mmCIF file of C-alpha atoms in Angstrom:
data_model
loop_
_atom_site.group_PDB
_atom_site.id
_atom_site.type_symbol
_atom_site.label_atom_id
_atom_site.label_comp_id
_atom_site.label_asym_id
_atom_site.label_seq_id
_atom_site.Cartn_x
_atom_site.Cartn_y
_atom_site.Cartn_z
ATOM 1 C CA UNK A 30 45.199 7.898 68.980
ATOM 2 C CA UNK A 31 47.391 10.893 69.851
ATOM 3 C CA UNK A 32 49.882 8.770 71.758
ATOM 4 C CA UNK A 33 50.124 6.238 68.869
ATOM 5 C CA UNK A 34 50.615 9.005 66.274
ATOM 6 C CA UNK A 35 53.444 10.613 68.252
ATOM 7 C CA UNK A 36 55.054 7.174 68.914
ATOM 8 C CA UNK A 37 55.082 6.684 65.137
ATOM 9 C CA UNK A 38 56.986 9.955 64.684
ATOM 10 C CA UNK A 39 54.130 12.335 63.848
ATOM 11 C CA UNK A 40 53.816 15.796 65.396
ATOM 12 C CA UNK A 41 50.443 17.043 66.552
ATOM 13 C CA UNK A 42 48.706 20.423 66.587
ATOM 14 C CA UNK A 43 45.609 20.954 68.700
ATOM 15 C CA UNK A 44 43.731 23.714 70.479
ATOM 16 C CA UNK A 45 43.688 24.184 74.216
ATOM 17 C CA UNK A 46 40.155 23.563 75.398
ATOM 18 C CA UNK A 47 38.970 20.894 77.755
ATOM 19 C CA UNK A 48 37.771 17.487 76.670
ATOM 20 C CA UNK A 49 39.338 15.923 73.660
ATOM 21 C CA UNK A 50 42.013 18.556 73.319
ATOM 22 C CA UNK A 51 43.081 18.064 76.948
ATOM 23 C CA UNK A 52 43.247 14.286 76.425
ATOM 24 C CA UNK A 53 45.427 14.808 73.364
ATOM 25 C CA UNK A 54 47.743 17.199 75.261
ATOM 26 C CA UNK A 55 48.082 14.764 78.257
ATOM 27 C CA UNK A 56 48.794 11.823 75.967
ATOM 28 C CA UNK A 57 51.454 13.628 73.923
ATOM 29 C CA UNK A 58 53.135 15.102 76.972
ATOM 30 C CA UNK A 59 53.595 11.573 78.335
ATOM 31 C CA UNK A 60 55.213 10.340 75.081
ATOM 32 C CA UNK A 61 57.159 13.233 73.560
ATOM 33 C CA UNK A 62 56.336 16.855 74.553
ATOM 34 C CA UNK A 63 58.526 18.215 71.669
ATOM 35 C CA UNK A 64 56.041 16.796 69.165
ATOM 36 C CA UNK A 65 53.108 18.913 70.400
ATOM 37 C CA UNK A 66 52.031 22.383 69.411
ATOM 38 C CA UNK A 67 49.003 23.944 71.067
ATOM 39 C CA UNK A 68 47.344 26.957 69.426
ATOM 40 C CA UNK A 69 45.076 28.851 71.750
ATOM 41 C CA UNK A 70 42.226 30.951 70.298
ATOM 42 C CA UNK A 71 42.948 33.649 72.920
ATOM 43 C CA UNK A 72 45.524 34.285 75.665
ATOM 44 C CA UNK A 73 46.296 31.671 78.321
ATOM 45 C CA UNK A 74 44.554 33.903 80.935
ATOM 46 C CA UNK A 75 41.303 33.472 78.973
ATOM 47 C CA UNK A 76 41.437 29.679 79.106
ATOM 48 C CA UNK A 77 39.447 27.649 81.681
ATOM 49 C CA UNK A 78 41.157 27.491 85.034
ATOM 50 C CA UNK A 79 40.932 23.689 84.982
ATOM 51 C CA UNK A 80 43.237 23.401 81.953
ATOM 52 C CA UNK A 81 45.807 26.188 82.594
ATOM 53 C CA UNK A 82 48.197 23.950 84.607
ATOM 54 C CA UNK A 83 48.213 21.426 81.730
ATOM 55 C CA UNK A 84 48.768 24.161 79.142
ATOM 56 C CA UNK A 85 51.665 25.606 81.082
ATOM 57 C CA UNK A 86 53.532 22.279 80.592
ATOM 58 C CA UNK A 87 53.360 22.578 76.784
ATOM 59 C CA UNK A 88 56.654 23.454 75.174
ATOM 60 C CA UNK A 89 55.142 24.928 71.967
ATOM 61 C CA UNK A 90 52.236 27.042 73.166
ATOM 62 C CA UNK A 91 50.919 29.749 70.890
ATOM 63 C CA UNK A 92 48.677 32.372 72.507
ATOM 64 C CA UNK A 93 46.532 34.887 70.647
ATOM 65 C CA UNK A 94 45.960 37.822 73.071
ATOM 66 C CA UNK A 95 45.101 40.023 70.098
ATOM 67 C CA UNK A 96 41.861 37.926 69.910
ATOM 68 C CA UNK A 97 40.884 38.312 73.534
ATOM 69 C CA UNK A 98 38.210 40.869 72.702
ATOM 70 C CA UNK A 99 36.584 38.591 70.079
ATOM 71 C CA UNK A 100 33.671 36.371 70.995
ATOM 72 C CA UNK A 101 35.038 32.845 71.618
ATOM 73 C CA UNK A 102 33.312 31.215 68.681
ATOM 74 C CA UNK A 103 34.978 33.688 66.303
ATOM 75 C CA UNK A 104 38.395 33.281 68.018
ATOM 76 C CA UNK A 105 37.939 29.501 67.900
ATOM 77 C CA UNK A 106 37.167 29.595 64.209
ATOM 78 C CA UNK A 107 40.256 31.666 63.501
ATOM 79 C CA UNK A 108 42.299 29.223 65.617
ATOM 80 C CA UNK A 109 40.914 26.269 63.654
ATOM 81 C CA UNK A 110 41.838 28.011 60.393
ATOM 82 C CA UNK A 111 45.419 28.351 61.602
ATOM 83 C CA UNK A 112 45.547 24.738 62.715
ATOM 84 C CA UNK A 113 44.366 23.677 59.246
ATOM 85 C CA UNK A 114 46.895 25.837 57.505
ATOM 86 C CA UNK A 115 49.684 24.189 59.559
ATOM 87 C CA UNK A 116 48.580 20.571 59.227
ATOM 88 C CA UNK A 117 48.811 17.867 56.595
ATOM 89 C CA UNK A 118 45.972 15.832 57.918
ATOM 90 C CA UNK A 119 43.057 16.740 60.166
ATOM 91 C CA UNK A 120 41.432 14.369 62.674
ATOM 92 C CA UNK A 121 38.297 16.012 63.991
ATOM 93 C CA UNK A 122 36.067 14.665 66.726
ATOM 94 C CA UNK A 123 32.745 16.399 66.792
ATOM 95 C CA UNK A 124 29.067 16.195 67.454
ATOM 96 C CA UNK A 125 26.674 16.557 64.453
ATOM 97 C CA UNK A 126 25.651 19.986 65.645
ATOM 98 C CA UNK A 127 29.201 21.260 66.149
ATOM 99 C CA UNK A 128 28.928 24.008 63.493
ATOM 100 C CA UNK A 129 32.441 25.519 64.021
ATOM 101 C CA UNK A 130 34.239 22.152 63.854
ATOM 102 C CA UNK A 131 32.205 20.880 60.916
ATOM 103 C CA UNK A 132 32.845 24.126 58.996
ATOM 104 C CA UNK A 133 36.558 23.722 59.759
ATOM 105 C CA UNK A 134 36.514 20.134 58.449
ATOM 106 C CA UNK A 135 34.824 21.298 55.256
ATOM 107 C CA UNK A 136 37.447 24.027 54.883
ATOM 108 C CA UNK A 137 40.243 21.540 55.288
ATOM 109 C CA UNK A 138 38.702 19.258 52.676
ATOM 110 C CA UNK A 139 38.357 22.232 50.276
ATOM 111 C CA UNK A 140 42.096 22.839 50.770
ATOM 112 C CA UNK A 141 42.843 19.246 49.793
ATOM 113 C CA UNK A 142 43.741 18.112 53.311
ATOM 114 C CA UNK A 143 43.086 14.545 54.363
ATOM 115 C CA UNK A 144 40.203 14.789 56.853
ATOM 116 C CA UNK A 145 39.022 12.075 59.284
ATOM 117 C CA UNK A 146 35.769 13.252 60.833
ATOM 118 C CA UNK A 147 34.595 11.167 63.851
ATOM 119 C CA UNK A 148 31.263 11.804 65.554
ATOM 120 C CA UNK A 149 30.500 11.406 69.252
ATOM 121 C CA UNK A 150 26.743 11.055 68.592
#
């Protein structure tokens, strides 16, 4: 999906965790790295070792070292809020018990954003 959106001329904003976000990052880097912005909930040093090499290849990487002392769920929620404020449309892949992501999707809907919520389970 990410590759196709970028090929159609869209820019993408995502966070920097493993899993879906890493797949988005890899896909966009292969097509057009200039169309990708990654917002981290904390500093790069606080990210999982397995993803740091990938994140270091991102042209538009926004770190939040001022949130390093916050618990990760709170920092992630703040990161999601910033992503929502910057986007026109939100595509969210979540599990039904993903409280932080589901709350972010509701917030985006309340702000009048187009939200596509896809569930893994």
